[in-house]
Every structure is written in C-alpha cells, then in structure tokens.
Amino acid sequence: MADASTPNGSTDDGQAWQPQRKSIALVDDDRNILTTLSISLQAEGFTTRVYTDGETALKALLENPPDLAIFDIKMPRMDGLRLLQALREQSSLPVIFLTSKDEEPDEALGLAMGADDYITKPFSQRLLVARIRAILRRSELVKATPEETPQEDLPEPVVRGRLHLDPARHQVTWDDKPVSLTVTEFLILEAMATRPGVVKSRNQLMDAAYSDDIYVDDRTIDSHIKRLRRKFRTVDPEFAAIDTLYGAGYSFSDG
C-alpha cells in the first residue's frame, strides 16, 4: 500500500509538487528506509513519493510518472524485478535498483531488463544522489525538446531507411509507427544507427549507453539488443535491421 505522504509534505496526488523540482518515486517495504531516503532527497531539492509495495507503485508510476524511480529488489507481493518487467511494458521511466551484496545475479538481471543503474546496500547518501543526478542529466540530454534548446544546438534526426530517430524529442519510429525505448536502449540504437553497417563492439555500446562509474557485462548489452529487436518486431514482425557479427558486436543495416 502506498504511503501517500512524505516527511516534508509532498503528496502522491501531486498537489504539493513544484514543477521545477525533479520528482523521485521510492518503492520499498521498509518504511524506515523510505523515511530516511525521503528526508535525504528532499534536502537535496527533490520531491518524493513513497510506496511500500510493487503493485500499488506500478499503478501510480504509470498514471502519474515521476522523473525517476528507485526500487528495492526484495519486496513481498511484487518484487522489484517483476515491477520493472511490468513497468517496461508501458514506460521508459529511468529506474535505479537498491540491492544487497548477495544479490549480484539480480543486479545483472535488472540491468538487462532495462534498469538504468543499481546501488548496493549499505550505500552513502552522497553516492545515491550522484547516481540520480547522472541519470537525470543523461535523460534530459536525450529528451531535451526544441523549446528548451537553441535551434543551432539541436541534434539532427537520424533517418536510416525505415527508421526515424529524433534525439531532440526522444522519439523513434519504424515505418512511421512509434517505438517506445528506454534512455539506455535509445542510446544503444543511436550509436549503431549513426554509422550504419559499421560493427560496434559491446564495449563501444557500453560506452555509448552507460556512464563510466556503472559496470555492465557483455550479457547486459546482449539483453538490450534482444529487447530492441523485440520492440521493433511488435510493429514489424519482419524487422531484421540489427545484425550480429558473432565475436565482434552489432551493427545497424539501413538496407
């Protein structure tokens, strides 16, 4: 059940929100952690919303998305992995996982499923805030709108055959049909589509999609590629524009 209020009076219905402040949703069954994180993040200038179970959080995150969400993995009813899986079917909201030291396989699985980062408990508040700001900056760069950016600084759309990728609006279409991608998926696709036919190694795709202080392994990039193909095949079952060169990496074909 959602704990609708947070220590400084922010509310889940959004009435106390300040539009210029970034909103963070916290999902954890430990109310002490929720209270501590809320106080800490609000002191850093964020607004917060808290939820104590995944099912309640999922409904709220889809109906009224924050700027970023932080999930604990181990929760009753719907754990963080299941929550992320359900969220990713409808949303590209940036997500950070909170994990314990013995949950390394869950960390890798969470990144592969579309999480943007993870923090291992116990963690410093300073580290968490730094990770949050890094992801929000990356998200803003991808999603910056023409109204917020001088015309001469806007990135040009990438058009490759049936693909239209617009970095200024974080929009992707295939045959004029929209394809919803997370920030990480968008950056991986952009890295390949800007140089069609050129094989990008997994390391190059990691560099394009993740900041230097986030470690991911080869399997994570492979999982993102699988998710990209699956999403494009929902609008075109014959989609085959992402090629695999085994042992070398991936490329985008605009033919």
Coordinates of C-alpha atoms in Angstrom, one line a residue, residues 23-207:
S23 CA 10.4 14.1 -8.5
I24 CA 11.6 10.7 -7.3
A25 CA 9.4 7.7 -6.5
L26 CA 10.7 5.3 -3.8
V27 CA 9.5 1.8 -3.6
D28 CA 10.5 -0.3 -0.6
D29 CA 8.6 -2.3 2.0
D30 CA 10.9 -0.9 4.8
R31 CA 9.3 2.3 6.0
N32 CA 12.5 3.3 7.8
I33 CA 14.4 3.3 4.6
L34 CA 11.6 5.2 2.8
T35 CA 11.6 7.9 5.5
T36 CA 15.4 8.2 5.6
L37 CA 15.7 8.4 1.8
S38 CA 12.8 10.9 1.5
I39 CA 14.3 13.3 4.0
S40 CA 17.7 13.0 2.4
L41 CA 16.4 13.5 -1.2
Q42 CA 14.2 16.4 -0.2
A43 CA 17.2 18.1 1.4
E44 CA 18.9 17.8 -2.0
G45 CA 16.0 19.6 -3.7
F46 CA 13.9 16.7 -5.0
T47 CA 10.3 15.9 -4.3
T48 CA 9.5 12.4 -3.3
R49 CA 6.6 9.9 -3.4
V50 CA 6.8 6.6 -1.5
Y51 CA 5.2 3.2 -1.9
T52 CA 5.5 0.1 0.2
D53 CA 4.6 -2.5 -2.4
G54 CA 5.1 -3.0 -6.1
E55 CA 1.5 -3.4 -7.1
T56 CA 0.4 -0.1 -5.8
A57 CA 3.6 1.6 -7.1
L58 CA 3.1 0.2 -10.7
K59 CA -0.4 1.8 -11.0
A60 CA 0.8 5.1 -9.7
L61 CA 4.0 5.2 -11.8
L62 CA 2.0 4.6 -15.0
E63 CA -0.8 7.1 -14.1
N64 CA 1.5 9.9 -12.8
P65 CA 5.1 9.3 -13.8
P66 CA 7.9 10.9 -11.7
D67 CA 11.3 11.8 -13.2
L68 CA 13.0 8.7 -11.8
A69 CA 12.1 5.7 -9.6
I70 CA 14.1 3.8 -7.1
F71 CA 13.1 0.2 -6.4
D72 CA 14.2 -2.3 -3.7
I73 CA 14.5 -5.8 -5.2
K74 CA 13.3 -7.8 -2.3
M75 CA 9.6 -7.0 -1.6
P76 CA 6.5 -9.1 -0.9
R77 CA 3.6 -9.5 -3.4
M78 CA 5.6 -7.9 -6.3
D79 CA 9.3 -7.7 -6.1
G80 CA 11.5 -5.1 -7.8
L81 CA 12.3 -7.3 -10.8
R82 CA 8.7 -8.1 -11.5
L83 CA 7.8 -4.4 -11.0
L84 CA 10.4 -3.4 -13.5
Q85 CA 9.3 -6.0 -16.0
A86 CA 5.7 -4.8 -15.8
L87 CA 6.7 -1.1 -16.0
R88 CA 8.9 -1.7 -19.0
E89 CA 5.9 -3.0 -21.0
Q90 CA 4.5 0.5 -20.9
S91 CA 7.1 3.0 -19.8
S92 CA 10.7 4.1 -20.3
L93 CA 10.9 5.8 -16.8
P94 CA 14.5 5.8 -15.5
V95 CA 14.9 3.3 -12.7
I96 CA 17.6 2.6 -10.1
F97 CA 17.7 -0.7 -8.1
L98 CA 18.6 -1.0 -4.5
T99 CA 20.3 -4.4 -3.9
S100 CA 22.2 -6.2 -1.2
K101 CA 25.7 -7.6 -1.5
D102 CA 24.4 -11.1 -2.1
E103 CA 22.1 -10.1 -5.0
E104 CA 24.7 -9.8 -7.8
P105 CA 22.7 -12.0 -10.2
D106 CA 19.7 -9.8 -9.6
E107 CA 21.8 -6.7 -10.4
A108 CA 22.8 -8.1 -13.8
L109 CA 19.2 -9.2 -14.5
G110 CA 17.8 -5.8 -13.5
L111 CA 20.2 -4.0 -15.9
A112 CA 19.4 -6.5 -18.7
M113 CA 15.6 -5.9 -18.1
G114 CA 16.0 -2.2 -18.6
A115 CA 17.1 -0.7 -15.2
D116 CA 19.5 2.3 -15.6
D117 CA 21.7 1.7 -12.6
Y118 CA 21.9 -0.1 -9.2
I119 CA 23.1 0.8 -5.8
T120 CA 24.4 -1.9 -3.3
K121 CA 23.3 -1.6 0.3
P122 CA 24.7 -0.2 2.5
F123 CA 25.3 2.9 0.5
S124 CA 26.2 6.5 1.1
Q125 CA 23.5 9.1 0.5
R126 CA 26.1 11.1 -1.4
L127 CA 26.7 8.3 -3.9
L128 CA 23.0 7.8 -4.4
V129 CA 22.4 11.4 -5.1
A130 CA 25.3 11.5 -7.5
R131 CA 23.9 8.5 -9.4
I132 CA 20.4 10.1 -9.5
R133 CA 21.8 13.3 -10.9
A134 CA 23.9 11.5 -13.5
I135 CA 20.9 9.5 -14.8
L136 CA 18.7 12.6 -14.9
R137 CA 21.3 14.6 -16.8
R138 CA 21.6 11.7 -19.3
S139 CA 17.8 11.5 -19.6
E140 CA 17.5 15.3 -20.1
L141 CA 20.2 15.2 -22.8
V142 CA 18.2 12.5 -24.7
K143 CA 14.8 14.1 -24.1
A144 CA 15.7 17.8 -24.5
T145 CA 13.0 19.5 -26.5
P146 CA 13.4 22.1 -29.2
E147 CA 11.7 24.6 -26.9
E148 CA 14.4 24.1 -24.3
T149 CA 17.4 24.1 -26.6
P150 CA 18.7 26.7 -29.0
Q151 CA 17.9 25.7 -32.6
E152 CA 21.6 25.5 -33.6
D153 CA 22.3 23.1 -30.7
L154 CA 19.6 20.6 -31.6
P155 CA 20.9 17.2 -32.7
E156 CA 19.8 16.3 -36.2
P157 CA 17.3 13.5 -36.7
V158 CA 18.8 10.2 -37.8
V159 CA 17.0 8.7 -40.8
R160 CA 18.1 5.3 -41.9
G161 CA 15.7 3.7 -44.4
R162 CA 12.5 3.0 -42.5
L163 CA 14.0 4.2 -39.2
H164 CA 13.5 7.7 -38.0
L165 CA 15.3 8.6 -34.7
D166 CA 14.9 12.1 -33.2
P167 CA 17.3 12.7 -30.3
A168 CA 15.7 16.1 -29.6
R169 CA 12.4 14.5 -28.8
H170 CA 13.5 11.0 -27.7
Q171 CA 11.2 9.7 -30.4
V172 CA 11.7 6.6 -32.6
T173 CA 9.5 5.4 -35.4
W174 CA 9.8 2.5 -37.8
D175 CA 7.6 2.8 -40.9
D176 CA 6.1 5.8 -39.2
K177 CA 5.0 3.6 -36.3
P178 CA 6.2 4.7 -32.8
V179 CA 8.6 2.5 -30.9
S180 CA 9.0 3.3 -27.1
L181 CA 12.6 2.9 -25.9
T182 CA 14.3 3.5 -22.6
V183 CA 17.1 6.0 -22.4
T184 CA 19.6 3.2 -22.5
E185 CA 18.0 1.4 -25.4
F186 CA 17.8 4.7 -27.3
L187 CA 21.5 5.5 -26.8
I188 CA 22.5 2.0 -28.0
L189 CA 20.3 2.3 -31.1
E190 CA 21.6 5.8 -31.8
A191 CA 25.2 4.6 -31.6
M192 CA 24.6 1.9 -34.2
A193 CA 22.3 3.9 -36.5
T194 CA 24.6 6.9 -36.8
R195 CA 27.1 4.7 -38.6
P196 CA 25.0 2.1 -40.5
G197 CA 26.9 -1.0 -41.5
V198 CA 29.8 -0.3 -39.0
V199 CA 30.1 -3.1 -36.4
K200 CA 30.0 -1.7 -32.8
S201 CA 31.7 -3.8 -30.2
R202 CA 29.9 -4.4 -26.9
N203 CA 32.4 -2.2 -25.2
Q204 CA 31.6 0.7 -27.6
L205 CA 27.9 0.2 -27.0
M206 CA 28.5 0.2 -23.2
D207 CA 30.5 3.5 -23.5

